[in-house]
Coordinates of C-alpha atoms in Angstrom, one line a residue:
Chain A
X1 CA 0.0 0.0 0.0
X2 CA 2.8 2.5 0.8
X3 CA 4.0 1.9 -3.0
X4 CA 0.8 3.1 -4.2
X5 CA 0.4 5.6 -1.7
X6 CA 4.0 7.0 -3.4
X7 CA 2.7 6.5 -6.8
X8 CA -0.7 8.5 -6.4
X9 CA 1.3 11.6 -5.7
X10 CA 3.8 11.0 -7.6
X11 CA 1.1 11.3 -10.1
X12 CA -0.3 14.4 -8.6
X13 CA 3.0 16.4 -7.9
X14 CA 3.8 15.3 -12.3
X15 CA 0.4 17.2 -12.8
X16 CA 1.6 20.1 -10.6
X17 CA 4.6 20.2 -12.5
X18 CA 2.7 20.1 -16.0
X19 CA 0.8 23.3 -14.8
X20 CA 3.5 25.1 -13.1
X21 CA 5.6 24.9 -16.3
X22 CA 2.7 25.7 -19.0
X23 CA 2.1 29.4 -16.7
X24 CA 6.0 29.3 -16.8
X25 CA 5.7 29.1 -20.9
X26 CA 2.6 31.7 -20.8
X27 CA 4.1 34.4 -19.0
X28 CA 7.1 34.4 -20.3
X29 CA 5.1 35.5 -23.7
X30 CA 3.2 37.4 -22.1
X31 CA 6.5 38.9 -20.4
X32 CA 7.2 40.1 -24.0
X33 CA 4.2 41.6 -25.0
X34 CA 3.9 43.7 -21.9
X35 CA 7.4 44.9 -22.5
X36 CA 6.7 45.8 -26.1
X37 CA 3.7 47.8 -25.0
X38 CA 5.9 49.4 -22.7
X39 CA 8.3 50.4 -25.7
X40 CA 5.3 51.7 -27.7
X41 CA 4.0 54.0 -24.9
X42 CA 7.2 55.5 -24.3
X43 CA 7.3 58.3 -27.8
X44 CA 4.0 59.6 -26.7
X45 CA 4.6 60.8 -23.2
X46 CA 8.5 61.9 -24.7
X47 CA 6.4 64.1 -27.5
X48 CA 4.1 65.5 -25.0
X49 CA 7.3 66.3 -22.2
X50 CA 8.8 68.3 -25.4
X51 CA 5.8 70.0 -25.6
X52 CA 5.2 70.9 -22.6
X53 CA 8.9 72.5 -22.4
X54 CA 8.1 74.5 -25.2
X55 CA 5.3 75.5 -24.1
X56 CA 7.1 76.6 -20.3
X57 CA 9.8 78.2 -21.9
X58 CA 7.5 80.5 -24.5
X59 CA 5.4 81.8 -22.0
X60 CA 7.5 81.9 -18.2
X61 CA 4.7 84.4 -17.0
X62 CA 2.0 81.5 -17.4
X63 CA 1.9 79.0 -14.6
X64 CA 0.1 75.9 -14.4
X65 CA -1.2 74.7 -11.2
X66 CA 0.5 71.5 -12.2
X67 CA 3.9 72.7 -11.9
X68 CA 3.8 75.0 -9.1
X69 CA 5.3 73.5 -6.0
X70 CA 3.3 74.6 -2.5
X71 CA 3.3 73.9 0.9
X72 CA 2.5 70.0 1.4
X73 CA -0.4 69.2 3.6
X74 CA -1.8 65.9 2.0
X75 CA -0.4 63.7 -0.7
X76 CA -2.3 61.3 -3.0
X77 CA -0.8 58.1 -3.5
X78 CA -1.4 56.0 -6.4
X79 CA -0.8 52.0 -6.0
X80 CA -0.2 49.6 -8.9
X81 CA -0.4 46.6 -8.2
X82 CA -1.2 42.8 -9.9
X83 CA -4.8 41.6 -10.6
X84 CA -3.8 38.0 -9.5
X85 CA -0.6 36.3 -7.0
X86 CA 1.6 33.5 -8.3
X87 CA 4.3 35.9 -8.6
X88 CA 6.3 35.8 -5.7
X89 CA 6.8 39.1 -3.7
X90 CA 6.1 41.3 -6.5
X91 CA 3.0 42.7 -4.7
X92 CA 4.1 42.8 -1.3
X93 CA 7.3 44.7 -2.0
X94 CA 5.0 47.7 -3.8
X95 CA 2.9 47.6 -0.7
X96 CA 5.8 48.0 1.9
X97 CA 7.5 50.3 0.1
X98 CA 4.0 52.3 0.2
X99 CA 3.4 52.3 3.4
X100 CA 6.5 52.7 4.4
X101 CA 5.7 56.7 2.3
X102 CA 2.5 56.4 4.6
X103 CA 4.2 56.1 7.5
X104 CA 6.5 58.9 6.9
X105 CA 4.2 61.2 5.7
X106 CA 1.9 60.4 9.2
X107 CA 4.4 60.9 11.3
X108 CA 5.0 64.3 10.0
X109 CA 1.9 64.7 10.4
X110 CA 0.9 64.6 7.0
X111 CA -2.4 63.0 5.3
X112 CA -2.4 60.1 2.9
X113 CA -5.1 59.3 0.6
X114 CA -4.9 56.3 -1.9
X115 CA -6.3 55.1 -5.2
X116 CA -5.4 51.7 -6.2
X117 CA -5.3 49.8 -9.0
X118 CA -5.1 45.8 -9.1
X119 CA -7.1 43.6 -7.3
X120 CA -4.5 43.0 -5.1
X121 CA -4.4 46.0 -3.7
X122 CA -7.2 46.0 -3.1
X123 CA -7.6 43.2 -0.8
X124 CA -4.4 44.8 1.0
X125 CA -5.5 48.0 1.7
X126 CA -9.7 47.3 2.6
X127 CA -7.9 46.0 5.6
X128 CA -6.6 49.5 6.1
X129 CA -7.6 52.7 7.7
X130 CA -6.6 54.8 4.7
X131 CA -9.1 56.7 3.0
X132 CA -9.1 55.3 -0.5
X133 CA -10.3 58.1 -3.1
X134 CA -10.5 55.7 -6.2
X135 CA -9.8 52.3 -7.2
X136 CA -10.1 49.9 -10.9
X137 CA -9.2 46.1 -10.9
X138 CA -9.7 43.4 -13.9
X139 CA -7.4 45.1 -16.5
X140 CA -6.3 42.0 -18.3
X141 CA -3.6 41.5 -20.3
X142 CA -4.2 44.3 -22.6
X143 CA -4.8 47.4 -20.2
X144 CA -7.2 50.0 -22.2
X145 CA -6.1 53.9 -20.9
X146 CA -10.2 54.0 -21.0
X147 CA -10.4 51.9 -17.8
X148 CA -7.7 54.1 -15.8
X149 CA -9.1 57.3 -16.9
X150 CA -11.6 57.6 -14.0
X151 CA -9.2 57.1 -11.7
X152 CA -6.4 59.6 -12.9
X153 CA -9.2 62.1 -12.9
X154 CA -10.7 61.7 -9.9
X155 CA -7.0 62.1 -8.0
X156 CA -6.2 65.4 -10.5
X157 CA -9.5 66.8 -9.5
X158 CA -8.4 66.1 -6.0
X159 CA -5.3 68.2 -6.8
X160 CA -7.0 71.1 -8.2
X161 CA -9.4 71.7 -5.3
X162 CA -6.3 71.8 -2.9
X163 CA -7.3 68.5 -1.2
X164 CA -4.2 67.3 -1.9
X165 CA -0.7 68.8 -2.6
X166 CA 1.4 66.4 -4.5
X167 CA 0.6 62.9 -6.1
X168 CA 2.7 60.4 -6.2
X169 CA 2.7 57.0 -8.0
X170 CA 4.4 53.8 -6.5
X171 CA 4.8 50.9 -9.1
X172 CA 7.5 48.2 -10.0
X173 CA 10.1 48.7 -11.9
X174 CA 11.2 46.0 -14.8
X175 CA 14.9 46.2 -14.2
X176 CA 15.5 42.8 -16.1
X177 CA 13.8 39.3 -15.5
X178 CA 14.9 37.9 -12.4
X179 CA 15.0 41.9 -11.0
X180 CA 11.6 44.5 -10.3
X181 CA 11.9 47.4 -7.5
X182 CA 9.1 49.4 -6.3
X183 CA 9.8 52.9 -6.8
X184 CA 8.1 56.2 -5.8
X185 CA 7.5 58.5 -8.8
X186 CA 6.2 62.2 -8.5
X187 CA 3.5 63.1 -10.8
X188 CA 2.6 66.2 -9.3
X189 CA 3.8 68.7 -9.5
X190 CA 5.3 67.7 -12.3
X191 CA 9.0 68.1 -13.8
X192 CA 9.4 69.0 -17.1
X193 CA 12.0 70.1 -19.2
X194 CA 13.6 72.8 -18.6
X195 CA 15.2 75.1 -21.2
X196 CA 19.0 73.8 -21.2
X197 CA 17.4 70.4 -22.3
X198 CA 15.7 72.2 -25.5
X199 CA 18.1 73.0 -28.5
X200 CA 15.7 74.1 -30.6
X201 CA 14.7 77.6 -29.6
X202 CA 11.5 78.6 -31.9
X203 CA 7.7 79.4 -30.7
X204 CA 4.8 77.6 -31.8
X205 CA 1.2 79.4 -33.5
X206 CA -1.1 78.4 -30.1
X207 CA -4.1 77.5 -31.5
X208 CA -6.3 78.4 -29.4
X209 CA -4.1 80.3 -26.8
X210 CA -1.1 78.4 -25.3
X211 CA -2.7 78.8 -21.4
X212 CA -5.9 76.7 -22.9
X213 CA -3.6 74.1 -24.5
X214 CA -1.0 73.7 -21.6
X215 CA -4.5 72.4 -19.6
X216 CA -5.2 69.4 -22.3
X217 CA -1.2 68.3 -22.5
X218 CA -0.6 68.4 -19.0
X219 CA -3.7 65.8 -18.2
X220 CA -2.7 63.9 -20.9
X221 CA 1.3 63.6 -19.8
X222 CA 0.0 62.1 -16.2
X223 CA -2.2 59.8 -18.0
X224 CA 0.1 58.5 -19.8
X225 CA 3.0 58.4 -17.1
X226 CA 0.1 56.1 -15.0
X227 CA -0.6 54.0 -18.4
X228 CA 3.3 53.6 -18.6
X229 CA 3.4 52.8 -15.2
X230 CA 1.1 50.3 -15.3
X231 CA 2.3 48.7 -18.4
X232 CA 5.2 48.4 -17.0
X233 CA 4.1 46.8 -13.4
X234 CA 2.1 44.1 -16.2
X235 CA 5.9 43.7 -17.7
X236 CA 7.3 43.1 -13.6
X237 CA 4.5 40.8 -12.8
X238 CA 4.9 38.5 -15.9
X239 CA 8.7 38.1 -15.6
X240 CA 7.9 37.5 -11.8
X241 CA 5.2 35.0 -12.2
X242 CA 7.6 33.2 -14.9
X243 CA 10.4 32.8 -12.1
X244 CA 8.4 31.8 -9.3
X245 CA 7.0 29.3 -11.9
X246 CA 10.2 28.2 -13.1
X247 CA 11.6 27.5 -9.3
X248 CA 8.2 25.8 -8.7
X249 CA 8.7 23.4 -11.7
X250 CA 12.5 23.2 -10.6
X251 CA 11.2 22.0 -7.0
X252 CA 8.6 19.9 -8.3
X253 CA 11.1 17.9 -10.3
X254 CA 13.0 17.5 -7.6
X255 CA 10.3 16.3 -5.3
X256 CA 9.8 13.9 -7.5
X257 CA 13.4 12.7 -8.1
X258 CA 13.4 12.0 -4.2
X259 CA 9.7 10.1 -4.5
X260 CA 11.0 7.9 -7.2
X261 CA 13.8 6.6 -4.8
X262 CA 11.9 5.8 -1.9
X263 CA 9.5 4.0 -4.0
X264 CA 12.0 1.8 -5.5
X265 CA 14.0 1.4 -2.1
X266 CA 10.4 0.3 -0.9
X267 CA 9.6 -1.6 -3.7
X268 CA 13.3 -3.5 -3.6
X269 CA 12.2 -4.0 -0.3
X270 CA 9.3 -6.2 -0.7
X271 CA 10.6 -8.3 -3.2
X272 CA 13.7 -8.9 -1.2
X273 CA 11.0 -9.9 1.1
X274 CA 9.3 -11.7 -0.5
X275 CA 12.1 -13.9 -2.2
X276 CA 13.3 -14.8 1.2
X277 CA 9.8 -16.0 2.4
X278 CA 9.7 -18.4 -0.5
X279 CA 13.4 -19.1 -0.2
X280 CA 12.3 -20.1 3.9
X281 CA 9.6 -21.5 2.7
X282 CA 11.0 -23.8 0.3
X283 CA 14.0 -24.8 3.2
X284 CA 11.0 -25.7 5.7
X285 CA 9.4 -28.4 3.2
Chain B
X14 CA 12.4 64.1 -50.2
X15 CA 11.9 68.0 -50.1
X16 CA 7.9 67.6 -50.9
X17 CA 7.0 65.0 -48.0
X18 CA 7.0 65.6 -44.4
X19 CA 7.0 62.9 -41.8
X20 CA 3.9 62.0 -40.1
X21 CA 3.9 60.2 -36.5
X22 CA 0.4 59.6 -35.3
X23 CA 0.8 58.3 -31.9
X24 CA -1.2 57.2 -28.9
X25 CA -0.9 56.8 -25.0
X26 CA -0.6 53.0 -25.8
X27 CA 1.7 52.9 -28.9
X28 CA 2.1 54.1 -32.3
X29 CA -0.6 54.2 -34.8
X30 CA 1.2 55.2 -38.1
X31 CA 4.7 56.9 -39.1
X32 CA 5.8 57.5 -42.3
X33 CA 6.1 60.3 -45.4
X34 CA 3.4 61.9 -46.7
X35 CA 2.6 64.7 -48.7
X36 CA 0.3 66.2 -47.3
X37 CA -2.0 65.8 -43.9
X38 CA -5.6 67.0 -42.9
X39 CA -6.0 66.8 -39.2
X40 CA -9.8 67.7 -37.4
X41 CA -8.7 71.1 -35.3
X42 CA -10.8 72.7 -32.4
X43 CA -10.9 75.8 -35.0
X44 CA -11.7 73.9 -38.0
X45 CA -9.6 71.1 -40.7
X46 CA -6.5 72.3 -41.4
X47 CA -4.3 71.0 -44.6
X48 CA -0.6 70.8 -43.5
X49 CA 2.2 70.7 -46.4
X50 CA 5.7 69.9 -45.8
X51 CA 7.5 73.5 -44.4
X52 CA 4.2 74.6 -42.3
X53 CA 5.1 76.8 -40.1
X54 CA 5.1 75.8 -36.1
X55 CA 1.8 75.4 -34.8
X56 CA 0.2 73.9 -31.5
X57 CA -3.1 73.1 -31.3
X58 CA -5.9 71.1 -29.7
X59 CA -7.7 68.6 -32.0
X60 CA -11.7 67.3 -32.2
X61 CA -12.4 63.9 -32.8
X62 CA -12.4 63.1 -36.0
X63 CA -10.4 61.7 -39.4
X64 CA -7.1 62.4 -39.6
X65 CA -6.4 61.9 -43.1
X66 CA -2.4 61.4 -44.6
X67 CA -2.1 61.3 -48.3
X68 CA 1.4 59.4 -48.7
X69 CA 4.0 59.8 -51.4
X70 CA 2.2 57.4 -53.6
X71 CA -0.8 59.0 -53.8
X72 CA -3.1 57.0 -51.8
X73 CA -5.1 58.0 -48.8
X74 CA -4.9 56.8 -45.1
X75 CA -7.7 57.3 -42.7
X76 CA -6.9 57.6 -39.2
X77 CA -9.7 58.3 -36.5
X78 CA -8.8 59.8 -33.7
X79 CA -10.9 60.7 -30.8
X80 CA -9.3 64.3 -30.2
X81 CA -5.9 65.0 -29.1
X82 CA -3.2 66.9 -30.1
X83 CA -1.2 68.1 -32.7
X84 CA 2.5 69.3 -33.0
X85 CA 3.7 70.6 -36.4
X86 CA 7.5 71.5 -37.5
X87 CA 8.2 72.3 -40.7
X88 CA 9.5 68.9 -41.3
X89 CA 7.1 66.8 -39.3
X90 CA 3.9 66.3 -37.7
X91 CA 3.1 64.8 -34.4
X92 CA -0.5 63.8 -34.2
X93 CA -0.9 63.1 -30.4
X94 CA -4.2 61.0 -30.3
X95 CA -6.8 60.2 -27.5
X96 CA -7.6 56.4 -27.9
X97 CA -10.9 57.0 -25.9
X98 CA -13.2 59.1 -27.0
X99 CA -13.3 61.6 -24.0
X100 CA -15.3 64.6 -22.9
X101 CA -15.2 66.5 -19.8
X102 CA -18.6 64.9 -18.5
X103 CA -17.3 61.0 -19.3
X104 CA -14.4 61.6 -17.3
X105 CA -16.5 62.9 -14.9
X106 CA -18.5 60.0 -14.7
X107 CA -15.8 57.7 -15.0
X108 CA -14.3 59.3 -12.0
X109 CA -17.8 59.0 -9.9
X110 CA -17.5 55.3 -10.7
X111 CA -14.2 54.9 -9.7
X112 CA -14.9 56.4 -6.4
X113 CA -18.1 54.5 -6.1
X114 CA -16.0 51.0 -6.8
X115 CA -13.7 52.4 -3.8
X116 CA -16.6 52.7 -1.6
X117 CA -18.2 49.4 -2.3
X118 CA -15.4 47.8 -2.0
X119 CA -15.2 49.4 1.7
X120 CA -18.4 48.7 2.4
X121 CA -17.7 45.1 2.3
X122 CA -14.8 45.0 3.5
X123 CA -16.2 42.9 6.2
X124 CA -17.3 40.2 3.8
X125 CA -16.9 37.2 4.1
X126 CA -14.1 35.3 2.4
X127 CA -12.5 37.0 -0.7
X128 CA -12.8 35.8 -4.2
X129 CA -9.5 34.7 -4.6
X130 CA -9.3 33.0 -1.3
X131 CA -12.6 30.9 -2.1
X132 CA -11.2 29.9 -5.3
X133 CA -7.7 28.7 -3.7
X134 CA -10.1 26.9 -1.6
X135 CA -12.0 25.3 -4.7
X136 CA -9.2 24.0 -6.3
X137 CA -7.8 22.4 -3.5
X138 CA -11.2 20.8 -2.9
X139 CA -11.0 19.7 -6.5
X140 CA -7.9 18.2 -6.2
X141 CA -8.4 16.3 -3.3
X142 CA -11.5 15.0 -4.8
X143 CA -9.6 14.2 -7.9
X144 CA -7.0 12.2 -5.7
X145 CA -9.4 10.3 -3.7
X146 CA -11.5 9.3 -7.1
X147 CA -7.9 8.1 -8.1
X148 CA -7.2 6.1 -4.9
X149 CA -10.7 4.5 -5.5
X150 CA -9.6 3.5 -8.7
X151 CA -6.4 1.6 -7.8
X152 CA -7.9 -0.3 -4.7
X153 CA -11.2 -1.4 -7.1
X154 CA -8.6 -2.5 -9.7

């Protein structure tokens, strides 16, 4: 019974294995897609910087509240996070590293208000006692700037009524595959270029005037720094998922290496066994 | 090349065209413009609309975009294009619903076990019951 007993999960840790490899195999496409769609984001919210520059350096008299610095009473913090697990401490390490900002901020006795994106942080932050302003889950593979928009503007128009002072964004960071960091960017107020970084000195026509066009860009740029930012968290979690799934198939192969010679030992065993029961047997008659 | 200029339409979540063309219309907040190669600098906001490139070889491209931007240098234009089509009020809206997912998702957060957690829970149920129908299996045979 033992040898059976081994051989039944044998069996199931082999079907383990099958699945752990095939989500190996699947994000590690999916690793590569993400990263392209990180690549294809990134002229966009370059054009828009260059813009904006121009823009800043054309008219210094005209100020956006969007790049004027004031005194910091509450900050917005934006948390990207993973719609599902399976991919080691990818999560948890974003969610330390923000509260570890919350933390900070309280103890100087600064207010925190969050918006989250990802189930995950969800689940992490309901247990909380932070007041969460906004939050969008189920993105799939194939994040749409649609689904993110409600969120960006509910935390901008948070930032224009004064009820928060600076919004920052904490996601992971696709260093390579086996490395992500959480990092802290500032979205606002936001840096732009300034004029040393802009050889080209010439002014645009502003069609209509440049303060009404500054308004458009400048929503636009933070939207697409979240978009990157979440594109890029997709990126982190797939190249996560496929090493934790790689070890996990790595492990399982193992476990089963280990199986397979204590059922044989066992299996030796009882035919030794048995062989000297006839072999006794055989001496008695 | 002097009688082309290069066109990059792009959008938050990648490129939509690049190329040559000889000449672009673009949907303007103060009506269609035409731009030739050598326009002179001009920033402005854009409707939604067709953006329209008619490339070196004669032939038409339509684009539609649902507003934007659009950057032109004598040499080349930068159509900066909204994926979703956006107004003031939708974002608005979108914003009230994303606050309103917050609060529900408060509101329960005494619930009772989470999604994921009852679908962990699930498959290891199915397993198990997988494993025993297997055991079953080998003592009957």
């Amino acid at each position: 019974m033992a040898g059976a007993e081994i051989r039944s999960k044998i069996a199931s840790i082999k079907s383990t294995q099958k699945i752990t490899k095939a989500m190996e195999m699947v994000s590690a496409s999916k690793m590569r897609r993400a990263q392209e769609r990180m690549r294809a984001a990134r002229p966009y919210a370059e054009r828009i910087r260059k813009v904006i520059g121009h823009i800043r350096l054309a008219n210094p008299e005209f100020r956006h509240p969007f790049l004027v610095e004031r005194e910091v009473k509450s900050v917005g913090i934006i948390v990207i996070s993973a719609d599902r697990g399976l991919c080691g401490s990818l999560n948890i390490n974003g969610f330390k590293s923000t509260l570890s900002l919350v933390r900070e901020l309280q103890q100087q006795g600064k207010e925190a208000h969050v918006a989250l994106i990802g189930t995950k942080a969800q689940q992490f932050f309901r247990r909380l006692k932070l007041p969460i302003v906004a939050s969008t889950t189920h993105l799939g593979d194939k994040p749409h700037l649609s689904a993110l928009l409600g969120l960006i503007t509910a935390m901008l128009d948070m930032y224009r009524e004064g009820r928060i002072d600076r919004l920052v964004m904490v996601s992971n960071t696709f260093v390579n595959t086996m490395t992500q960091r959480p990092e802290q960017r500032q979205l606002l107020p936001a840096e732009t270029l300034d004029a040393s970084e802009l050889q080209e000195r010439w002014d645009y026509i502003y069609e209509p005037t440049a303060a009404e066009l500054i308004d458009g860009y400048m929503m636009r740029y933070i939207e697409s720094q979240v978009y990157q930012g979440v594109v890029e968290n997709m990126a982190c979690e797939q190249a996560a998922r496929m090493v934790a799934m790689k070890s996990a198939t790595d492990n399982a192969g193992k476990l089963i290496d280990e199986l397979q010679l204590i059922y044989n030992k066992a299996r030796q065993a009882s035919i030794t066994k048995e062989i000297s029961e006839i072999v006794g047997g055989a001496a008695a008659v | 090349m002097a009688n082309t200029i290069h066109v990059d339409i792009v959008s938050a979540e990648g490129e939509i065209f690049s190329g040559p063309a000889e000449m672009v219309f673009v949907p303007a907040v103060m009506g269609d413009i035409g731009i030739a190669p050598r326009h002179a600098p001009l920033l402005t906001a854009l409707r939604a609309g067709e953006v329209r490139v008619k490339t070196p070889g004669g032939e038409e491209q339509l684009f539609w975009i649902g507003g934007g931007g659009v950057e032109i240098q004598p040499k080349m234009v930068t159509v900066l294009a909204d994926t979703a089509a956006r107004a003031r009020d939708l974002d608005e809206a979108a914003a009230l619903s994303a606050k309103q997912r917050a609060e529900e998702m408060l509101r329960d957060r005494t619930g009772a076990m989470e999604v994921a957690e009852a679908q962990a829970e699930l498959a290891r149920a199915a397993a198990q019951l997988k494993a025993i129908e297997k055991l079953r299996k080998m003592k009957g045979g």
